[in-house]
Short mmCIF file of C-alpha atoms and ligand atoms in Angstrom, two decimals:
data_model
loop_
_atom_site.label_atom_id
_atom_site.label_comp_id
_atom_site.label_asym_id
_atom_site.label_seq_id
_atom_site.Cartn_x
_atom_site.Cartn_y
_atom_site.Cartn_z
CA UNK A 25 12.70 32.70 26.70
CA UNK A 26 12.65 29.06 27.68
CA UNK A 27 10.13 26.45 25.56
CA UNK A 28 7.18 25.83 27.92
CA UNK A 29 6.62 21.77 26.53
CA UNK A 30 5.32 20.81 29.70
CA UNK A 31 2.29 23.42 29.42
CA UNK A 32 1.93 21.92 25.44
CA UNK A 33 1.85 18.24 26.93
CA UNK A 34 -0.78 19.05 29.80
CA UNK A 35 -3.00 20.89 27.05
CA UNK A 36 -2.91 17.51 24.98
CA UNK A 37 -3.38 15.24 27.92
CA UNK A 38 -6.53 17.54 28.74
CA UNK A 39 -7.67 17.49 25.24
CA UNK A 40 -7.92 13.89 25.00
CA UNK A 41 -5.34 13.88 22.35
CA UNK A 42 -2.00 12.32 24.27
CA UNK A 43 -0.04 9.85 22.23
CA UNK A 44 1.45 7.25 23.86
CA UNK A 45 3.58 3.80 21.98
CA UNK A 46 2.52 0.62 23.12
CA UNK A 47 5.50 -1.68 23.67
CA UNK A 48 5.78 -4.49 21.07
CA UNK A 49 6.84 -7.63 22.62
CA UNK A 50 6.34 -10.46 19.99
CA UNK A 51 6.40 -10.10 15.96
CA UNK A 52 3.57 -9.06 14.39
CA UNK A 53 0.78 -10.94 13.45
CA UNK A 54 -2.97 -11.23 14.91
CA UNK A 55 -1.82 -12.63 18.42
CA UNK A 56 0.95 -10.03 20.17
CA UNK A 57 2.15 -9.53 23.17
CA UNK A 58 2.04 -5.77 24.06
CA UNK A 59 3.03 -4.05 27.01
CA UNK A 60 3.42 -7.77 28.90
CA UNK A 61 -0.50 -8.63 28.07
CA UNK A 62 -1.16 -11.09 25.41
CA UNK A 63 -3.85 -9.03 23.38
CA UNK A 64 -5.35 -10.48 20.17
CA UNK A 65 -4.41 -7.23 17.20
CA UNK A 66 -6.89 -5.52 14.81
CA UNK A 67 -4.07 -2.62 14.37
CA UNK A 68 -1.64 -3.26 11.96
CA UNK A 69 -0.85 -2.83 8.12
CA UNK A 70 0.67 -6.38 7.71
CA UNK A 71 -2.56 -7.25 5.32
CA UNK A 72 -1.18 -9.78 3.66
CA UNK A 73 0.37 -11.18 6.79
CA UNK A 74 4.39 -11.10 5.48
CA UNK A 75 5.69 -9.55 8.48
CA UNK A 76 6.75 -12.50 10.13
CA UNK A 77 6.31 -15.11 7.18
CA UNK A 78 9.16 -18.03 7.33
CA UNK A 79 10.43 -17.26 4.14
CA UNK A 80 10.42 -13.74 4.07
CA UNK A 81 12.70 -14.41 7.19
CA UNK A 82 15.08 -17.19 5.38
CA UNK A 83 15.67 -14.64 2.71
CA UNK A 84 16.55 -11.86 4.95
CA UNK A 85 18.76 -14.53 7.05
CA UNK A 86 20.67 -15.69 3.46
CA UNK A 87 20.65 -12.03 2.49
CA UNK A 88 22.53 -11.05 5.28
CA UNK A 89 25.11 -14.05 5.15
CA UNK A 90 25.77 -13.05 1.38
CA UNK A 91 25.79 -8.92 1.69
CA UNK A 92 26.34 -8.19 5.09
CA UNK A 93 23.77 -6.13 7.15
CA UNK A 94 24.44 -2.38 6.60
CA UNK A 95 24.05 -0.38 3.26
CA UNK A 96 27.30 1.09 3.93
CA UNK A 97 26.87 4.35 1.89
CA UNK A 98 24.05 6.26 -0.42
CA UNK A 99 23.43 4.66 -3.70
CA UNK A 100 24.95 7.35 -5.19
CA UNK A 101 28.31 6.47 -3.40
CA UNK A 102 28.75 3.28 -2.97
CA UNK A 103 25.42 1.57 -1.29
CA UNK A 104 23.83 0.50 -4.50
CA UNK A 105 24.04 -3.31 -4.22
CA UNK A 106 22.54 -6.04 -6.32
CA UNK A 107 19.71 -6.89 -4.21
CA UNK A 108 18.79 -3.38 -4.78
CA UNK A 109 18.78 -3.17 -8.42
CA UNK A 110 16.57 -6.49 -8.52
CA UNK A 111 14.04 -5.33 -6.77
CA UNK A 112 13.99 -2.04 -8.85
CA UNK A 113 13.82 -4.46 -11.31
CA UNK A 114 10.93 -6.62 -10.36
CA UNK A 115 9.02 -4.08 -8.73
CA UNK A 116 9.42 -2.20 -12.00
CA UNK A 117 7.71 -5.36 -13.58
CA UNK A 118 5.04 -5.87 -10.41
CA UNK A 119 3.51 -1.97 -11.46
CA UNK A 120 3.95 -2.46 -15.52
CA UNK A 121 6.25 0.58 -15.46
CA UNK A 122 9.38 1.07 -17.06
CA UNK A 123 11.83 1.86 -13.80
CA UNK A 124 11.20 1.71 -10.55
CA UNK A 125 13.02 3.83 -7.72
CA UNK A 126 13.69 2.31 -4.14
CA UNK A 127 13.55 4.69 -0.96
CA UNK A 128 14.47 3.98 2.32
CA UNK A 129 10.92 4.90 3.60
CA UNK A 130 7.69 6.13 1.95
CA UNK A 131 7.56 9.45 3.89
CA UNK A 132 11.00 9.93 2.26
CA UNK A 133 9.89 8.68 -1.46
CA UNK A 134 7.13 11.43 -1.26
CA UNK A 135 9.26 14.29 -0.32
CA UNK A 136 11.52 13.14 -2.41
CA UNK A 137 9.07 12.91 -5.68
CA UNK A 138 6.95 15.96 -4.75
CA UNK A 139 9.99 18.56 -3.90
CA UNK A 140 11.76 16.92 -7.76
CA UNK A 141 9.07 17.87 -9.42
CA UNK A 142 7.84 21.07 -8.24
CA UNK A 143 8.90 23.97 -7.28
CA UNK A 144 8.54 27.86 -6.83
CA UNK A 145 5.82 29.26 -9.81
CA UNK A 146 5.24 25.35 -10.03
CA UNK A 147 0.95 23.89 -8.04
CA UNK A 148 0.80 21.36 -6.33
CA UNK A 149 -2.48 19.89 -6.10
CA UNK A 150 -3.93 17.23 -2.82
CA UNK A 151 -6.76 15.41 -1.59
CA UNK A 152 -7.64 17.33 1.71
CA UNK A 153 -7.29 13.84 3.05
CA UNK A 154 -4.10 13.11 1.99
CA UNK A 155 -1.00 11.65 4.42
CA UNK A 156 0.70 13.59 5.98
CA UNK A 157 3.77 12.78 4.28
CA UNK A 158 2.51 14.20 1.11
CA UNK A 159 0.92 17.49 2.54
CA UNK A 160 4.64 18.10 4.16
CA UNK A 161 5.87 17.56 1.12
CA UNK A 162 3.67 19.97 -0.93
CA UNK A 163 4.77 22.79 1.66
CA UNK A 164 8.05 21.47 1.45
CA UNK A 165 8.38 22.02 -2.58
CA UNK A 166 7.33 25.77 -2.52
CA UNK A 167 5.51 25.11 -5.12
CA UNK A 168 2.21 27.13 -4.89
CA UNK A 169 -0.36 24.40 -2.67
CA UNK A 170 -3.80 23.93 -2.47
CA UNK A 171 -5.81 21.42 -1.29
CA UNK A 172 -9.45 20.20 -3.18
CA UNK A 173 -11.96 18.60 -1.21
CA UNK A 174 -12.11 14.86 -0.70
CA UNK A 175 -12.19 12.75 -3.68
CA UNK A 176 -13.87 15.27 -5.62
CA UNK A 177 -12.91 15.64 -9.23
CA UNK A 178 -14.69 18.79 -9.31
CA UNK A 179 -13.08 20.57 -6.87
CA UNK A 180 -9.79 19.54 -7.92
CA UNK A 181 -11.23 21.28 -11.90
CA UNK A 182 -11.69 24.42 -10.07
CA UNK A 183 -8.30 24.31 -8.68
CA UNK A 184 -6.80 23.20 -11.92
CA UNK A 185 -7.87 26.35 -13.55
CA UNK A 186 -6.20 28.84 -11.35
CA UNK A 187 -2.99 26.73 -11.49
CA UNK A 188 0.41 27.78 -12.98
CA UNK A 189 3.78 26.43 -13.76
CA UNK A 190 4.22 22.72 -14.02
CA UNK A 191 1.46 21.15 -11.81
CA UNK A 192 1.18 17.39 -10.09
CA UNK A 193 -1.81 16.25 -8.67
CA UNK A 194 -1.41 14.13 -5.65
CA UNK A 195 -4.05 11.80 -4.05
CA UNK A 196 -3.26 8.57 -1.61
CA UNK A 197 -4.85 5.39 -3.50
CA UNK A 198 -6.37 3.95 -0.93
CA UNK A 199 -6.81 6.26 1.73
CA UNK A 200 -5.35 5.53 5.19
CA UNK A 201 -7.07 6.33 7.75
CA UNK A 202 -10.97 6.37 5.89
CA UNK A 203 -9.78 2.77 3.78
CA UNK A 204 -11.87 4.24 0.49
CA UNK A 205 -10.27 4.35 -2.54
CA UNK A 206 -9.32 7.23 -4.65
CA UNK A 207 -11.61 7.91 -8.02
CA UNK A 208 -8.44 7.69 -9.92
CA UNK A 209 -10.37 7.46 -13.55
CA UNK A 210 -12.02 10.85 -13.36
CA UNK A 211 -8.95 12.26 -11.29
CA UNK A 212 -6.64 11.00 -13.65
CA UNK A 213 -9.10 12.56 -16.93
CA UNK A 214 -9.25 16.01 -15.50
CA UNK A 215 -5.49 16.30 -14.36
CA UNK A 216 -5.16 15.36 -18.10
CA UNK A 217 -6.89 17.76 -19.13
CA UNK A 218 -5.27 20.28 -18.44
CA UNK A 219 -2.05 18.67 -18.08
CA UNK A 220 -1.15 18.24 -14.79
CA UNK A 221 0.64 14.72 -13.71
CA UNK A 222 -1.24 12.54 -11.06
CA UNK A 223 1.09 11.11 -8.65
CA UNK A 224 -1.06 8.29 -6.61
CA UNK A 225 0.84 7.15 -3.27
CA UNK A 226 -0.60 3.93 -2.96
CA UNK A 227 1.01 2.82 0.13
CA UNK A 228 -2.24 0.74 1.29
CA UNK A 229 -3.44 -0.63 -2.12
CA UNK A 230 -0.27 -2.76 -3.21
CA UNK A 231 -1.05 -6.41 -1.69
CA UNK A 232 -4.78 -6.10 -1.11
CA UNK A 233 -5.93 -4.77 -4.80
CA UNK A 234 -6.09 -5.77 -8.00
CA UNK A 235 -5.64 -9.27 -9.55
CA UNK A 236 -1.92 -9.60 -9.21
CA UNK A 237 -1.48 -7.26 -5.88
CA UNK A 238 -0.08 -4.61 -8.09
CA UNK A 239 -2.85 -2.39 -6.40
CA UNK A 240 -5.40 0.80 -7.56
CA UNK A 241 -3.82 1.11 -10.78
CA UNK A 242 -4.28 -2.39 -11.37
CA UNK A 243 -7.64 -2.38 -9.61
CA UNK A 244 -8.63 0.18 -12.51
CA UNK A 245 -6.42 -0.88 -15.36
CA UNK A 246 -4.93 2.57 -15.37
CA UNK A 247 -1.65 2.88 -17.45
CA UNK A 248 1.56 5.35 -16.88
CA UNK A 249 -0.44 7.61 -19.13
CA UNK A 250 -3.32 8.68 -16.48
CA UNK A 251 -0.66 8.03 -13.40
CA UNK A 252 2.59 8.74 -14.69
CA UNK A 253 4.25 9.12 -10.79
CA UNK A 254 2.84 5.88 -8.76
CA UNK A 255 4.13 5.11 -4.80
CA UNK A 256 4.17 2.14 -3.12
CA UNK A 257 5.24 1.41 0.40
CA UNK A 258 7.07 -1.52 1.41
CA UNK A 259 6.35 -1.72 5.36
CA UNK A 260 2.65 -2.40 4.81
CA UNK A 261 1.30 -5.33 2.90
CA UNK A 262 4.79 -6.34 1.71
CA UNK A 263 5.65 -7.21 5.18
CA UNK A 264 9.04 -5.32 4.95
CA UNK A 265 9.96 -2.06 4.91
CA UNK A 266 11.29 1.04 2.30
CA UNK A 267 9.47 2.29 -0.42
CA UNK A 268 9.68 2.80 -4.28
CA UNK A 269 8.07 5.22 -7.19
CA UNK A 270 7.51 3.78 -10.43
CA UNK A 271 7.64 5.51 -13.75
CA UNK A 272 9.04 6.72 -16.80
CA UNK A 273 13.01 6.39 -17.69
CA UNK A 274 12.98 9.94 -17.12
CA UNK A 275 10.82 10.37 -14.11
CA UNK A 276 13.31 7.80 -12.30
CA UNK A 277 16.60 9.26 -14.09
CA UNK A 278 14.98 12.90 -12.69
CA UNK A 279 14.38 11.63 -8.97
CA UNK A 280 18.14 10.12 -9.20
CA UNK A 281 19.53 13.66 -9.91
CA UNK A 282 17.19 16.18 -8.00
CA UNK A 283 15.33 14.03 -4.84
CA UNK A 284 17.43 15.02 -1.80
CA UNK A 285 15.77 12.05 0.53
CA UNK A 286 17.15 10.05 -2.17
CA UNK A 287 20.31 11.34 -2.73
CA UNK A 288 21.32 12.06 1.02
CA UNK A 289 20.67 9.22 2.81
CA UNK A 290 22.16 5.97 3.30
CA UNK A 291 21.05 2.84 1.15
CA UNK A 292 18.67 0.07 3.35
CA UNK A 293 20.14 -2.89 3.85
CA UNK A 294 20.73 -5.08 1.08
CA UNK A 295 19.07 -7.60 2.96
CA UNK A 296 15.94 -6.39 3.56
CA UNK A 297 15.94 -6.24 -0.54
CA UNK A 298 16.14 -9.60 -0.32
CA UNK A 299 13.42 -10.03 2.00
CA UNK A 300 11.21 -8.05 -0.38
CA UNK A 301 12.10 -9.85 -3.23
CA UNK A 302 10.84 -12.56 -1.60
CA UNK A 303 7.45 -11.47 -0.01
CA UNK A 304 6.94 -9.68 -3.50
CA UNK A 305 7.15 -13.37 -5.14
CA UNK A 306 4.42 -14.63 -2.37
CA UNK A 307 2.35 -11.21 -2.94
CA UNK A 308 2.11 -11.78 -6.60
CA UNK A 309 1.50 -15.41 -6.40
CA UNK A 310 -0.23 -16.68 -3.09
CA UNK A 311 -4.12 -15.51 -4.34
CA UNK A 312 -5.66 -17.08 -1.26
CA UNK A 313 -4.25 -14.34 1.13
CA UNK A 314 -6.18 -11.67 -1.18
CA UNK A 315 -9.64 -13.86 -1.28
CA UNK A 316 -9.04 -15.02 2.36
CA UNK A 317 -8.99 -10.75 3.12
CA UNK A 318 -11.75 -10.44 1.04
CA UNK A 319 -14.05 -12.50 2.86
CA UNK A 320 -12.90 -11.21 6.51
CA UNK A 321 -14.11 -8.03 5.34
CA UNK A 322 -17.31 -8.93 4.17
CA UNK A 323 -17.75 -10.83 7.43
CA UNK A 324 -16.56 -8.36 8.95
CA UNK A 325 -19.14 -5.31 7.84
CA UNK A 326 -21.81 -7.52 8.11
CA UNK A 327 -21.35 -8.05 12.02
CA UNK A 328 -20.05 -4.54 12.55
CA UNK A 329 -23.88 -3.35 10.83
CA UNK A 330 -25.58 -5.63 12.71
CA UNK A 331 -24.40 -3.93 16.04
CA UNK A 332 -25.33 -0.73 14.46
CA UNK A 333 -21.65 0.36 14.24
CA UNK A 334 -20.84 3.54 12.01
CA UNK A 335 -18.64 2.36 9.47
CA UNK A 336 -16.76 4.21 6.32
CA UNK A 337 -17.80 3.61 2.84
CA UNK A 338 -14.31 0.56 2.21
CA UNK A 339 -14.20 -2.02 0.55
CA UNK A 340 -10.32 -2.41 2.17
CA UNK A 341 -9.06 -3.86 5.06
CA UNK A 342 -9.07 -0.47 6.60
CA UNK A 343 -12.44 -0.74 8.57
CA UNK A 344 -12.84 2.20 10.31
CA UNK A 345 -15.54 2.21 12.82
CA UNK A 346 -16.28 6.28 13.45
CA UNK A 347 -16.75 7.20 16.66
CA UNK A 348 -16.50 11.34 16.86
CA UNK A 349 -15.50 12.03 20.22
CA UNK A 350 -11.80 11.29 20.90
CA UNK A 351 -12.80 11.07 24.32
CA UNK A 352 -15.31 8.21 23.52
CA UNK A 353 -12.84 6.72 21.10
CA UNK A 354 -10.21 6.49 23.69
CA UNK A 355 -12.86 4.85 26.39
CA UNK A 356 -13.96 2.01 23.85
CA UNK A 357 -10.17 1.24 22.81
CA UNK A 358 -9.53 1.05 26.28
CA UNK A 359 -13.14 -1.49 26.93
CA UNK A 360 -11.60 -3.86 24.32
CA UNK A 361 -8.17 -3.97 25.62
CA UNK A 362 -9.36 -5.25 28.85
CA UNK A 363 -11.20 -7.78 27.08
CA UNK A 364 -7.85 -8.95 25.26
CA UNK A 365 -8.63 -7.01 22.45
CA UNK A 366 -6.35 -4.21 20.43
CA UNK A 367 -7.68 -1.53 18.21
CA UNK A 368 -5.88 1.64 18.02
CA UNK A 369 -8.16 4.96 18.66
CA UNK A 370 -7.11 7.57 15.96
CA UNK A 371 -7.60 10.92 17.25
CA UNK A 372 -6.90 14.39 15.56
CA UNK A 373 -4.39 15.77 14.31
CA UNK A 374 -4.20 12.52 12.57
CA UNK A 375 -8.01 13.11 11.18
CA UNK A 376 -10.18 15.86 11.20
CA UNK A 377 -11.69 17.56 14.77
CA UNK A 378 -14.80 15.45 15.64
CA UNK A 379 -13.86 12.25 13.46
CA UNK A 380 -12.04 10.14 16.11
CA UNK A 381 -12.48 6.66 15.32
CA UNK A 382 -11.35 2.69 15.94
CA UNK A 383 -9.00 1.80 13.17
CA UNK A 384 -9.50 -1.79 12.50
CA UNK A 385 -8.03 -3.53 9.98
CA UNK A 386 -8.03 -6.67 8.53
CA UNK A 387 -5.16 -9.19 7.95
CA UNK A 388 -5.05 -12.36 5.64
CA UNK A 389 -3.39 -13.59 9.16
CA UNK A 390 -6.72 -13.36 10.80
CA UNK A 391 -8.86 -16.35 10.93
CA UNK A 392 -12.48 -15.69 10.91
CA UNK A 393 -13.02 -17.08 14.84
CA UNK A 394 -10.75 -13.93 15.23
CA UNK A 395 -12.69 -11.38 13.52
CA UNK A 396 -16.24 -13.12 15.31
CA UNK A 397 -14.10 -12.76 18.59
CA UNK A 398 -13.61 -8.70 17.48
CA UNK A 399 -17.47 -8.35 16.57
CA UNK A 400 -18.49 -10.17 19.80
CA UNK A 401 -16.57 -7.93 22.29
CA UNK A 402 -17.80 -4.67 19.98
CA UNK A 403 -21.35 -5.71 20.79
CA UNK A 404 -20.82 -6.09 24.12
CA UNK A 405 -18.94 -2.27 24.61
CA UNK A 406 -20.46 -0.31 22.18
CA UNK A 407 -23.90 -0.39 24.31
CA UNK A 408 -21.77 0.84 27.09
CA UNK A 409 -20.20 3.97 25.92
CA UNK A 410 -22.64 6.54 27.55
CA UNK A 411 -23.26 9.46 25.48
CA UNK A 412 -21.71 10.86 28.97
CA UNK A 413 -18.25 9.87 28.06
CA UNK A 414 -18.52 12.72 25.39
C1 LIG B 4 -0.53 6.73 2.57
C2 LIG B 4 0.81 6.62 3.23
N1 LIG B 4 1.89 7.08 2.58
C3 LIG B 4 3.11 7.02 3.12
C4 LIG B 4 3.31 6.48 4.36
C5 LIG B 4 4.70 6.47 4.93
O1 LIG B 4 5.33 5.27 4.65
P1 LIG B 4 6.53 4.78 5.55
O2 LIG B 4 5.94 4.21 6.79
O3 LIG B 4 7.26 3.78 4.74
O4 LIG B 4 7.37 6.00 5.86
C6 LIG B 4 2.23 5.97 5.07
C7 LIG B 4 2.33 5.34 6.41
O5 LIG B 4 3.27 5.04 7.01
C8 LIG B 4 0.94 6.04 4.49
O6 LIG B 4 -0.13 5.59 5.16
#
C-alpha cells in the first residue's frame, strides 16, 4: 500500500489550511526582508527586540573565539561547558529558584519535564489551550491525560478529583496564540489542594512580565511553593534560543537522571550561552524596553477598537485580532502584505476550527509610527473583506 501524501496535501490546500515558510532574508527585527520584498513585521516573538541586539552579537562573537562553536557531546558526556553552568546559574537567580536546567529547545524541556515526572497510573492535567509541545508531551508520558477547559479552575477541580497516582498540572503562562495570561493563583490553590504540582511553561511571559522580566510568576509574586516546575524559553523575548526549567535541587537532580530530551541530545553551543547571558543582563536591566511594549500595546488596542477589530482579552504583546474564517484570515494577511505589511494568519490545527485569526505582536523594536502604520493599513482592509470571502 503506497502513502497517498499528495491526496493529504490537495485536501489541505482545499481546506484553506496549507502551510507554507516565508523566506527570511535579513535578521529579525520590525523591518525584514522576506521572500525578496522589504515588508515592515508584526510576526515575531523577539518582544524585547534581542534578536539582533549588538551586544547580544559581541558576546556570541567572543563566545565563540573562547569555546569554539559546537557543544561537542551531551552534558552528560562531555558537552557541559562553563558558559552553560552560568547561565543555569543566573537564570536560576532571574526565576528565584534554587537550580535551573538548560534544554536545547523548549519543545524538548517540556517533554523532557512532563515524561520525568509522570508516568503510567500517574494524571496529567492541561489547559485545553495549551502548546502543543505540552499536549505531546502529556500523551507522550502515559500518564493517564485529560484536558480542563480554558483557564478554568473549576474544571480543572473536577478533574482533580478523579485523578490518581502522582499528578502535575500543566498550563502555558501566557498563552500563545490567545496572549491572556494563565489564572495561576487559583490554579496554583486548587492543584494544592489536592496535591498535584503546577508546572507553568512560560515561554511568552519571561521578558515582557513582571518588574524584573522574570515573568507570570513574578507578575503574581508566586513562589516555588504554588509552581514548583516553571519553563522558560530562550528563542522568544531573550532573543536567543534553548530553553530551561527552574526548580527544586531535586526537581533539577530528577530531570538530570530520567528526561531523555535531556539526556540524549547534544549540548547547544557554548556560545549561544554566552549570548544569553548577555541578553539576560539587558532583560533584567534595560526597563524602557518593558514600558516602551507597554505603551505600543495600549496604542495599539485603542486603534485596533476604533476600527471595530475583534480583539482577545491581552494585556501582552500577543494581539490577536480574531477573524474566524481561515479563508478570510488568509485574504486579509495577504491585503496587508501587498501593502508592505506582515502578519501571519494562524489557522487550525494550530487553534481551534472557526478561530482563525491575525497574530500580531508587539516588539519593544517597534516604534509607534510603526504600529500607526499597522492600524492605518487594518482600517483600510478590514472594510474590504466581504463576508463573501467566507
Ligand atoms: C508556549 C510555548 N512553549 C514552548 C514552545 C517551544 O519552544 P521552542 O521554540 O524553544 O522549541 C513554544 C514555541 O515555540 C511556545 O509558544
Amino acid at each position: 500500500m503506497a502513502f497517498d501524501l499528495s491526496a493529504r496535501l490537495a485536501e489541505r490546500r482545499t481546506a484553506d489550511l496549507y502551510r507554507q515558510r516565508p523566506l527570511l532574508e535579513s535578521p529579525q527585527g520590525p523591518q525584514v526582508v522576506v521572500d525578496g520584498q522589504p515588508l515592515l513585521a508584526f510576526c515575531n516573538n523577539d518582544y524585547l527586540g534581542l534578536a539582533n541586539h549588538p551586544e547580544v552579537i559581541a558576546a556570541w562573537q567572543a563566545g565563540a573565539a573562547r569555546w569554539g562553536v559546537g557543544g561537542g557531546a551531551s552534558h552528560l558526556v562531555i558537552g557541559h561547558s562553563g558558559p552553560h553552568h552560568d547561565l543555569e546559574l543566573a537564570l536560576a537567580e532571574l526565576t528565584g529558584r534554587p537550580r535551573a536546567l538548560l534544554f536545547s529547545t523548549g519543545y524538548m524541556a517540556n517533554l523532557g519535564a512532563v515524561t520525568a515526572l509522570v508516568g503510567q497510573g500517574d494524571t496529567v492535567l492541561q489547559d485545553r489551550l495549551n502548546h502543543a509541545s505540552l499536549l505531546d508531551a502529556g500523551l507522550l508520558s502515559g500518564a493517564r491525560f485529560n484536558r480542563y477547559l480554558h483557564n478554568d479552575p473549576a474544571s480543572l477541580a473536577n478533574r482533580l478529583e478523579k485523578a490518581t497516582g502522582n499528578t502535575l498540572v500543566v498550563t502555558d503562562g501566557v498563552f500563545s496564540m490567545d496572549g491572556d495570561i494563565a489564572d495561576l493563583p487559583t490554579l496554583a490553590k486548587v492543584a494544592k489542594a489536592k496535591g498535584a504540582w503546577l508546572m507553568v511553561d512560560d515561554a511568552h511571559g519571561f521578558g515582557p512580565l513582571g518588574a524584573t522580566g522574570a515573568g507570570i510568576v513574578e507578575h503574581f509574586g508566586l513562589g516555588i511553593d504554588d509552581v514548583p516546575v516553571l519553563v522558560g524559553t530562550l528563542g522568544k523575548a531573550f532573543g536567543t534560543a534553548g530553553a530551561f526549567v527552574a526548580g527544586s535541587d531535586d526537581l533539577i537532580e530528577a530531570l538530570v537522571q530520567f528526561a531523555r530530551p535531556y539526556i540524549y541530545t547534544t549540548s547547544q553551543p557554548p556560545a549561544l550561552a554566552c549570548a544569553t547571558l548577555k541578553s539576560l543582563e539587558l532583560l533584567r536591566s534595560e526597563h524602557w524596553r518593558r514600558e516602551h511594549l507597554a505603551t505600543l500595546i495600549r496604542q495599539f488596542r485603542q486603534g485596533a477598537e476604533q476600527i471595530g477589530l475583534q480583539l482577545m482579552d491581552s494585556f501582552t504583546p500577543i494581539q490577536p485580532i480574531l477573524i474566524g474564517d481561515a479563508g478570510r484570515a488568509v485574504r486579509l494577511s495577504q491585503m496587508l502584505r501587498e501593502r508592505g505589511l506582515m502578519v501571519t494568519a494562524i489557522r487550525p490545527p494550530t487553534v481551534p476550527a472557526g478561530s482563525a485569526r491575525l497574530r500580531v505582536t508587539l516588539s519593544a523594536a517597534h516604534s509607534e509610527a510603526q504600529v500607526q502604520l499597522l492600524l492605518s493599513a487594518l482600517a483600510d482592509c478590514y472594510p474590504l473583506l466581504e463576508p463573501s470571502d467566507a
